[in-house]
PDB file of C-alpha atoms and ligand atoms in Angstrom:
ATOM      1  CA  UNK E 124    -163.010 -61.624  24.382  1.00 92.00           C
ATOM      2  CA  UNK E 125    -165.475 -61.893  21.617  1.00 95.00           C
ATOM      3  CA  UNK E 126    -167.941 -59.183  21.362  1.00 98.00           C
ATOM      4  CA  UNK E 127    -170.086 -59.464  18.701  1.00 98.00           C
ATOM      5  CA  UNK E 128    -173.027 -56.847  17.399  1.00 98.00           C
ATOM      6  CA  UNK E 129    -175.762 -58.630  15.828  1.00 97.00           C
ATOM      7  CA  UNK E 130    -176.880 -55.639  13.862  1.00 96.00           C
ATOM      8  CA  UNK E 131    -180.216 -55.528  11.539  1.00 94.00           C
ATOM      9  CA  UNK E 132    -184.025 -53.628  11.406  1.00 91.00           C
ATOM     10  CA  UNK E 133    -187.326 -55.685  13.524  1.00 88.00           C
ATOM     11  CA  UNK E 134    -187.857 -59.361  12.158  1.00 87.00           C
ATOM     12  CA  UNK E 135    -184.464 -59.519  10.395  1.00 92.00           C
ATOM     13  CA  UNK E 136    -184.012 -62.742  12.436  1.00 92.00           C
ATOM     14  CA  UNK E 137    -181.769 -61.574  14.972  1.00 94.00           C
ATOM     15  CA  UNK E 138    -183.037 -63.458  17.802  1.00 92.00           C
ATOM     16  CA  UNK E 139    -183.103 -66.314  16.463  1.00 93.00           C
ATOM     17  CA  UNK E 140    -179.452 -66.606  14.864  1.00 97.00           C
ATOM     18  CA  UNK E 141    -178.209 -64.827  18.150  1.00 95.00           C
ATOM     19  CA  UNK E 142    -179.650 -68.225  20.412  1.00 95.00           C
ATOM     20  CA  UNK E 143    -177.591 -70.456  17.879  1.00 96.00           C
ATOM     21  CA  UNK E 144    -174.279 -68.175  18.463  1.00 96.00           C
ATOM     22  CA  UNK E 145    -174.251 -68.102  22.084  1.00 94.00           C
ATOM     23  CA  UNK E 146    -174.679 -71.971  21.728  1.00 95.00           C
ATOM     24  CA  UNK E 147    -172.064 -72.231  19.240  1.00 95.00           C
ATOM     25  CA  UNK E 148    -169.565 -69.762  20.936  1.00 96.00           C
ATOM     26  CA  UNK E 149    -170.804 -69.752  24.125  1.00 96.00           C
ATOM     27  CA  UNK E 150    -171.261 -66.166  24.051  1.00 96.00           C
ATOM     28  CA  UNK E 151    -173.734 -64.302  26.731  1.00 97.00           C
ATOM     29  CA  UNK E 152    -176.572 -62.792  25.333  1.00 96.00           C
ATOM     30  CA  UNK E 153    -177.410 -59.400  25.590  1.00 97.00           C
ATOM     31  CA  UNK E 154    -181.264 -58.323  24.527  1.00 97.00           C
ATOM     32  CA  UNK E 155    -182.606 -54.595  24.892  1.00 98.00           C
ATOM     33  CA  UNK E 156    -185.602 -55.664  23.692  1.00 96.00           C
ATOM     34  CA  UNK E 157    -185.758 -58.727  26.099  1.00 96.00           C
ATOM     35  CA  UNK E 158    -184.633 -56.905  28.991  1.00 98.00           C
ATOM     36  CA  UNK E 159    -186.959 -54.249  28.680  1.00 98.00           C
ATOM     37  CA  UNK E 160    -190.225 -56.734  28.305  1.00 97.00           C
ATOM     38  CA  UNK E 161    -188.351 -58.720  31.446  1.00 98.00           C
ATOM     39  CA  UNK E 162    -188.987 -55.059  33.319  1.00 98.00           C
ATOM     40  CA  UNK E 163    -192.445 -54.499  31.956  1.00 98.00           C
ATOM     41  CA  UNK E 164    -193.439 -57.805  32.779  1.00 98.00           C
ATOM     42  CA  UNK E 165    -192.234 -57.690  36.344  1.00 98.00           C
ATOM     43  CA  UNK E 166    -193.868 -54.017  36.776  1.00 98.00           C
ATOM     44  CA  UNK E 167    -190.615 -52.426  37.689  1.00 98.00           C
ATOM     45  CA  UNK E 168    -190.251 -48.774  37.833  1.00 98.00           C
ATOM     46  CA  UNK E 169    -188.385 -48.588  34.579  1.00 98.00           C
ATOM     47  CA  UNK E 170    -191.031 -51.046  33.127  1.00 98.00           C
ATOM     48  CA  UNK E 171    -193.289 -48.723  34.204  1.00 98.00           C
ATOM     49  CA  UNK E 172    -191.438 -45.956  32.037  1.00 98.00           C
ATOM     50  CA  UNK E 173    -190.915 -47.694  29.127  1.00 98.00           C
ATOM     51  CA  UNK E 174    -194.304 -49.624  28.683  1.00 98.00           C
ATOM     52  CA  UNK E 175    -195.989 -46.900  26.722  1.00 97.00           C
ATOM     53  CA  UNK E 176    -192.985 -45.994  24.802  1.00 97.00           C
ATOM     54  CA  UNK E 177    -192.071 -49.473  23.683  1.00 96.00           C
ATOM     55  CA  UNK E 178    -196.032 -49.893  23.154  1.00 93.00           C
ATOM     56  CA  UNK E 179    -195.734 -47.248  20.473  1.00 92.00           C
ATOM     57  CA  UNK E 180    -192.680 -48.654  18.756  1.00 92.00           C
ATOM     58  CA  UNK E 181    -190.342 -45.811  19.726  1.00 95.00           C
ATOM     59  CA  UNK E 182    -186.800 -46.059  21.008  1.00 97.00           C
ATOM     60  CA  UNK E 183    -186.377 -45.554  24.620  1.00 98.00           C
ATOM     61  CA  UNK E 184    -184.180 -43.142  25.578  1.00 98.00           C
ATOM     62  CA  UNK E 185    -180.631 -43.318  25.282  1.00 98.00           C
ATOM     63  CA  UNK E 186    -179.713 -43.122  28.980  1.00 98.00           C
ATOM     64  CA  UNK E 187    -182.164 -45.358  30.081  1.00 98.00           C
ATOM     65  CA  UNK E 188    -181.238 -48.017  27.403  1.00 98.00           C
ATOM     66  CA  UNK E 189    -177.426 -48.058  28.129  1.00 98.00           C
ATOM     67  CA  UNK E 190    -178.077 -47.910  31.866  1.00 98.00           C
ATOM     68  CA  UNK E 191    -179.895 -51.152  31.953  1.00 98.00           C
ATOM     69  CA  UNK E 192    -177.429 -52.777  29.347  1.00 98.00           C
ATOM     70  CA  UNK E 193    -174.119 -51.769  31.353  1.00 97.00           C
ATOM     71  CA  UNK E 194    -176.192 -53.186  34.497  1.00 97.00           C
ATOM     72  CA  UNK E 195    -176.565 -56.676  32.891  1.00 97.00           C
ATOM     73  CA  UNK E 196    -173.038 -56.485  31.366  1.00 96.00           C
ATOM     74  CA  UNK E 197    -171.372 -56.145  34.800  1.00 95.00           C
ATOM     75  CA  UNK E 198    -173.360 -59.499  36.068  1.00 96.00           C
ATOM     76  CA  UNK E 199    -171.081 -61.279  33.451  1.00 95.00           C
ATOM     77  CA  UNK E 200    -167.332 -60.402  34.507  1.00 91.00           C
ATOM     78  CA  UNK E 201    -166.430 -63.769  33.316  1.00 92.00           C
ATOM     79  CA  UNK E 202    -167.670 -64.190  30.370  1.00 94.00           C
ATOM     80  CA  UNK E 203    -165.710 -64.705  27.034  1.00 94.00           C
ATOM     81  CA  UNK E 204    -167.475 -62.035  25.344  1.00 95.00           C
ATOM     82  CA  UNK E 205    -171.208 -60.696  24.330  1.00 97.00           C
ATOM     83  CA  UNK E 206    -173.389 -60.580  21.768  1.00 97.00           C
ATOM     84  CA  UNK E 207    -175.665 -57.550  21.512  1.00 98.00           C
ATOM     85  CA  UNK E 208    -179.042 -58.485  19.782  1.00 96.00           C
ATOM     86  CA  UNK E 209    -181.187 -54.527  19.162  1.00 96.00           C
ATOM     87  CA  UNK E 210    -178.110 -52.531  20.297  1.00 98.00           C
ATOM     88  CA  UNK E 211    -176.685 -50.130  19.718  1.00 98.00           C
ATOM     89  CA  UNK E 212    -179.737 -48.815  17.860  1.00 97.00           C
ATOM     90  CA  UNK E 213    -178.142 -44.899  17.462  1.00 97.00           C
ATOM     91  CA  UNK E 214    -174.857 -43.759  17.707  1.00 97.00           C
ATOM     92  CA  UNK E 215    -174.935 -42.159  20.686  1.00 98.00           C
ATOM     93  CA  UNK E 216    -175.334 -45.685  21.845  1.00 98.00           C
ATOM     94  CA  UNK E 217    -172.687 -47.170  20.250  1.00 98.00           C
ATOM     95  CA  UNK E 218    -170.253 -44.310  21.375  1.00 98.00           C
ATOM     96  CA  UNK E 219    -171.465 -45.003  25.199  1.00 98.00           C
ATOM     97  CA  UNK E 220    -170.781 -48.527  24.072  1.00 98.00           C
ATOM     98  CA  UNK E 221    -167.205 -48.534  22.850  1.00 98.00           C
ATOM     99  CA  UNK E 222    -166.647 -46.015  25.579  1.00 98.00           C
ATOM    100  CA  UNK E 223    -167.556 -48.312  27.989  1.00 97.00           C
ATOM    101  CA  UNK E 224    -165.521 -51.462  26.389  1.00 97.00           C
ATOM    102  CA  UNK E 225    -162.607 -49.245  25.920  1.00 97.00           C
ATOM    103  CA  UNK E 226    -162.389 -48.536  29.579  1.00 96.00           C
ATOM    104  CA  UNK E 227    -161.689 -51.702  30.365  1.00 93.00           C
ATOM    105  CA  UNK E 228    -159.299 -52.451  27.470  1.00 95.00           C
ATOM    106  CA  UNK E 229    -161.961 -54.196  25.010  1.00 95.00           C
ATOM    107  CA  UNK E 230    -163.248 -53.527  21.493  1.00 97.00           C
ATOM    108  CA  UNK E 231    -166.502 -54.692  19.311  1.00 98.00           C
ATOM    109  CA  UNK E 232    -165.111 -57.362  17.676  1.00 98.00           C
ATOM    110  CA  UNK E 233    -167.302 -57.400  14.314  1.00 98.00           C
ATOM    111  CA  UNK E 234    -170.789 -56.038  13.618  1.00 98.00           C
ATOM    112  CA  UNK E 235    -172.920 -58.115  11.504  1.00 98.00           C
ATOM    113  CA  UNK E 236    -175.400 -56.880   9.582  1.00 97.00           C
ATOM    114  CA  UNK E 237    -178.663 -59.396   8.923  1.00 97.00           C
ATOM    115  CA  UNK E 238    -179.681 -57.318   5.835  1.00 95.00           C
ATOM    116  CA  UNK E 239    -183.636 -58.109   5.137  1.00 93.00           C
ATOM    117  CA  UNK E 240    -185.645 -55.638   2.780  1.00 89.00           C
ATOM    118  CA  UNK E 241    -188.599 -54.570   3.941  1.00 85.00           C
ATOM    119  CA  UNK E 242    -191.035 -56.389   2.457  1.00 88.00           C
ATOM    120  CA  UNK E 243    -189.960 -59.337   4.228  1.00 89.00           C
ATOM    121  CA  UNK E 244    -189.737 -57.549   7.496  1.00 87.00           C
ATOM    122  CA  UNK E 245    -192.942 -57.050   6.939  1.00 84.00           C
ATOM    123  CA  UNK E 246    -193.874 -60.569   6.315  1.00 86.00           C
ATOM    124  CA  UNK E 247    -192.277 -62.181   9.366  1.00 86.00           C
ATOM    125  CA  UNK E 248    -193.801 -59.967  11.772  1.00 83.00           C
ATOM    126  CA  UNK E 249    -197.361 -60.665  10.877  1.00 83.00           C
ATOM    127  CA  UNK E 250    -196.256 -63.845  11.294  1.00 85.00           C
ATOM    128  CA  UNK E 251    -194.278 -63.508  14.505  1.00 83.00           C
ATOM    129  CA  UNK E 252    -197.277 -61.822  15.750  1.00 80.00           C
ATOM    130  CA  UNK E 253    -199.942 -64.842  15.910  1.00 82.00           C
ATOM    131  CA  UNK E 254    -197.444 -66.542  18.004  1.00 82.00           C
ATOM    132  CA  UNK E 255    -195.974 -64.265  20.346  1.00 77.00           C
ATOM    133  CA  UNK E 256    -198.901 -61.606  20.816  1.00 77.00           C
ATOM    134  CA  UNK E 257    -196.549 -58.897  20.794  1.00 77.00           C
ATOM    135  CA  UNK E 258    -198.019 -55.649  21.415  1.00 73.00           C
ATOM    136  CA  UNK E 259    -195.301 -53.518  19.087  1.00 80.00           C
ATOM    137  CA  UNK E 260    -195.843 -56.423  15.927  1.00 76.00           C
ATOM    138  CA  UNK E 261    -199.036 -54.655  15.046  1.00 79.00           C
ATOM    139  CA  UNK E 262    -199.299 -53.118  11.846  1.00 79.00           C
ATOM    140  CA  UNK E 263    -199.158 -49.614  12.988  1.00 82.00           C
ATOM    141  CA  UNK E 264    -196.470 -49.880  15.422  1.00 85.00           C
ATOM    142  CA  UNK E 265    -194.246 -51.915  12.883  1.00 83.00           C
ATOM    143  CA  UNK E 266    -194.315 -48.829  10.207  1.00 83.00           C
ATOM    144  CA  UNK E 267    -193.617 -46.937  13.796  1.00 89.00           C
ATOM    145  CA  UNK E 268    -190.776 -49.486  14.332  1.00 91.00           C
ATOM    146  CA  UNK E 269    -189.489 -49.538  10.826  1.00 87.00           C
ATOM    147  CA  UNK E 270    -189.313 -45.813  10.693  1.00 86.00           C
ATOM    148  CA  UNK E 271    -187.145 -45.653  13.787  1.00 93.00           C
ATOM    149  CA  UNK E 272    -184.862 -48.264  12.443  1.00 92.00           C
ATOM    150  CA  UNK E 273    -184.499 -45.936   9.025  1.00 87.00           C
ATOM    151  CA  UNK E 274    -184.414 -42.329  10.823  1.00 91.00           C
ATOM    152  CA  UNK E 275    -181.911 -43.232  13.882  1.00 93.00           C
ATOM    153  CA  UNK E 276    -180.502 -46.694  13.768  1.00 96.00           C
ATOM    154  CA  UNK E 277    -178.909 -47.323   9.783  1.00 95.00           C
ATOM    155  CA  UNK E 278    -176.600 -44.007  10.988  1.00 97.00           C
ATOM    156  CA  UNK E 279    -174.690 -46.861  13.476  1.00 98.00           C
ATOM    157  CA  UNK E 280    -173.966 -48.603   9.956  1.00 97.00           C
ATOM    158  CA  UNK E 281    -171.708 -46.070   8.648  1.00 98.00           C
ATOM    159  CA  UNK E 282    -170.378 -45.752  12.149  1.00 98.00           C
ATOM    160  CA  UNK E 283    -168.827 -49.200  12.297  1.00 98.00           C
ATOM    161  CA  UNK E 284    -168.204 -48.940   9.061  1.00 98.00           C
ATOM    162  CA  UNK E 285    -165.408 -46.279   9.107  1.00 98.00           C
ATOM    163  CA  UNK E 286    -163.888 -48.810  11.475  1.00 97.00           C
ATOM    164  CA  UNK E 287    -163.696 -51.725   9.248  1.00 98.00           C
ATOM    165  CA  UNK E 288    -166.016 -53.736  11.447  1.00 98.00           C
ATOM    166  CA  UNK E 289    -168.914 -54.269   9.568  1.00 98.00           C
ATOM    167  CA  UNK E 290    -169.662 -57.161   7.658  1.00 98.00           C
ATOM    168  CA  UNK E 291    -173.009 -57.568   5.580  1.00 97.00           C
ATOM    169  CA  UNK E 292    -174.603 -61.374   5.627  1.00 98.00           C
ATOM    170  CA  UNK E 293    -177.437 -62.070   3.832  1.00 97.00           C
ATOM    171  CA  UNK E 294    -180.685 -62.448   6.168  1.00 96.00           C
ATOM    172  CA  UNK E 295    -183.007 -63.948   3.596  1.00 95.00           C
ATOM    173  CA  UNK E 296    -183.178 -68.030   3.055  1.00 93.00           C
ATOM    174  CA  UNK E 297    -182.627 -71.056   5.012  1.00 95.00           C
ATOM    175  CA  UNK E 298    -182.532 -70.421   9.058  1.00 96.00           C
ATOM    176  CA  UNK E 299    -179.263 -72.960   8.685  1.00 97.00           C
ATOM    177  CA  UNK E 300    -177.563 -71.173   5.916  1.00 98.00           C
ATOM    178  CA  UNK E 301    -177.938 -68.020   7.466  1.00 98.00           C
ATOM    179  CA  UNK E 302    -176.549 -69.027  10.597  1.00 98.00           C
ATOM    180  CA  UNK E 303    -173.188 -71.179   8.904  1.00 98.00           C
ATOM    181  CA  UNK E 304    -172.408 -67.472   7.294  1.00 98.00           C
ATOM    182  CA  UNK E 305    -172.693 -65.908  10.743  1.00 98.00           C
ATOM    183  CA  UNK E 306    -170.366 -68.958  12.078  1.00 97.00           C
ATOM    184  CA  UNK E 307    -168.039 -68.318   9.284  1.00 98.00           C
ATOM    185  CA  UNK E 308    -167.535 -64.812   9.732  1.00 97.00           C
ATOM    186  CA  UNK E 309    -167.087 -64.843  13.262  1.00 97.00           C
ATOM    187  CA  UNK E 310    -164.526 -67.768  13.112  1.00 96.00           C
ATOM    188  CA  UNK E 311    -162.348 -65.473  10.677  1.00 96.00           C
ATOM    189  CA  UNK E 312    -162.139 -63.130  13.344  1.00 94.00           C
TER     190      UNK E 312
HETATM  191  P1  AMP G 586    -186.600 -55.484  20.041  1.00 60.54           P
HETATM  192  O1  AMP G 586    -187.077 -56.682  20.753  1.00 60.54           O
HETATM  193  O2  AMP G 586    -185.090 -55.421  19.939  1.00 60.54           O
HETATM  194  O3  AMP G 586    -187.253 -55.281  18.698  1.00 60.54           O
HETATM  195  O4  AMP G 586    -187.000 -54.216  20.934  1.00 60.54           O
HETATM  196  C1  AMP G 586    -188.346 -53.936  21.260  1.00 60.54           C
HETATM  197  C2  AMP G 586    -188.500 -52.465  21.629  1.00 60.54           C
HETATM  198  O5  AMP G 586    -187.691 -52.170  22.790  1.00 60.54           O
HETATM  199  C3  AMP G 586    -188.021 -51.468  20.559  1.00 60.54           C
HETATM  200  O6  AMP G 586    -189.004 -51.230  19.566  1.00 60.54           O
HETATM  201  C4  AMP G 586    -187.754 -50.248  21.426  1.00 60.54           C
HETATM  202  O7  AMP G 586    -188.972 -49.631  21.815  1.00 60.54           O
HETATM  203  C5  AMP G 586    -187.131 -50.866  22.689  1.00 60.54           C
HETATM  204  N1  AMP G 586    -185.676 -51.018  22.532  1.00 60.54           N
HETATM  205  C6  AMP G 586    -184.969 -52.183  22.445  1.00 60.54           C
HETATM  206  N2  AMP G 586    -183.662 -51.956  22.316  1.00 60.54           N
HETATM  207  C7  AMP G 586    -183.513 -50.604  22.305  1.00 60.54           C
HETATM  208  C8  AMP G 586    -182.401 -49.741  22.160  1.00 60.54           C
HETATM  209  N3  AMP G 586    -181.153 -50.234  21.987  1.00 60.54           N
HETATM  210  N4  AMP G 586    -182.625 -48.401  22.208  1.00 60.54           N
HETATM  211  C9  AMP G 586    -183.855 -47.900  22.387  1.00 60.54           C
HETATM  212  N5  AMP G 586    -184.958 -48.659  22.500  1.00 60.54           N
HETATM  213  C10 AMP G 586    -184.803 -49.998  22.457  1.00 60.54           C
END
């Protein structure tokens, strides 16, 4: 089984490559960020909970997050592995993750790291903005957004890391490029 962690800060391009690797390795895809607008726009009661938070560009809470995601994983007993698009975003999360994988005798496979500096982060989600209306792409919420992703979520880095899974892949450049790098590294798994 192929689990793969598709690792990198807001408008590093990882839901774009992530559509061309479950279509390349017919992967399932597994998006916090998705799920949670899927709740908010259905009105759910965790919708309901998050809404605000998620509004504000703050991580949901821990719990909360890894509920849902072990929820969605468990529709997909068949499935010849994930890839995780915006988690783990903390380490507590990625210790609940591996916990979870080890349980039933899997690993992470790789984690790869879309690495984008911040001015272009910047860049696409003023862009990304005009066309999907995103309440959390706003100029405010994105330095609340970025600041998350350098307070809590680099520390996962380091995490993977120190167990040799991490691999770095340039996010900057051609769409196609980008994603024949990701192809590559996963293949030399
Ligand atoms: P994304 O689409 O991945 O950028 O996620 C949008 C928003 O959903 C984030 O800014 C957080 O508020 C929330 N979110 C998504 N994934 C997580 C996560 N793994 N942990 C906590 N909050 C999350």
């Amino acid at each position: 089984m192929l689990n793969i962690v598709l690792f990198g800060p807001p408008g590093a391009g990882k839901g774009t490559q992530s559509e061309r690797l479950i279509e390349k390795f017919g992967l399932v895809h597994l998006s916090t960020g998705d799920m949670f607008r899927m709740h908010i726009s259905e009105n759910t009661e965790l919708g309901q909970k998050v809404k605000q938070i998620i509004s504000d560009g703050l991580l949901v809470d821990d719990s909360i997050t890894f509920a849902m995601l072990e929820f969605e994983m468990s529709k997909h007993p068949e499935s010849k592995g994930f890839i995780f698009d915006g988690f783990p975003r903390t380490v507590s999360q990625a210790e609940s993750l591996d916990k979870y994988l080890a349980d039933k005798g899997l690993i992470i496979s790789k984690v790869l790291q879309l690495d984008v500096n911040e001015d272009v982060i910047k860049e696409r989600i003023a862009l990304r903005q005009k066309v999907s209306g995103r309440a959390d792409d706003g100029a405010d919420k994105l330095i609340k957004r970025i600041d998350e992703y350098f307070s809590k979520t680099v520390h996962v880095l380091p995490y993977y890391a120190s167990q040799n899974k991490l691999e770095k892949i340039s996010g900057v450049g051609e769409i196609d490029v980008i994603s024949a790098n990701l192809f590559d590294a996963i293949s030399a798994i």
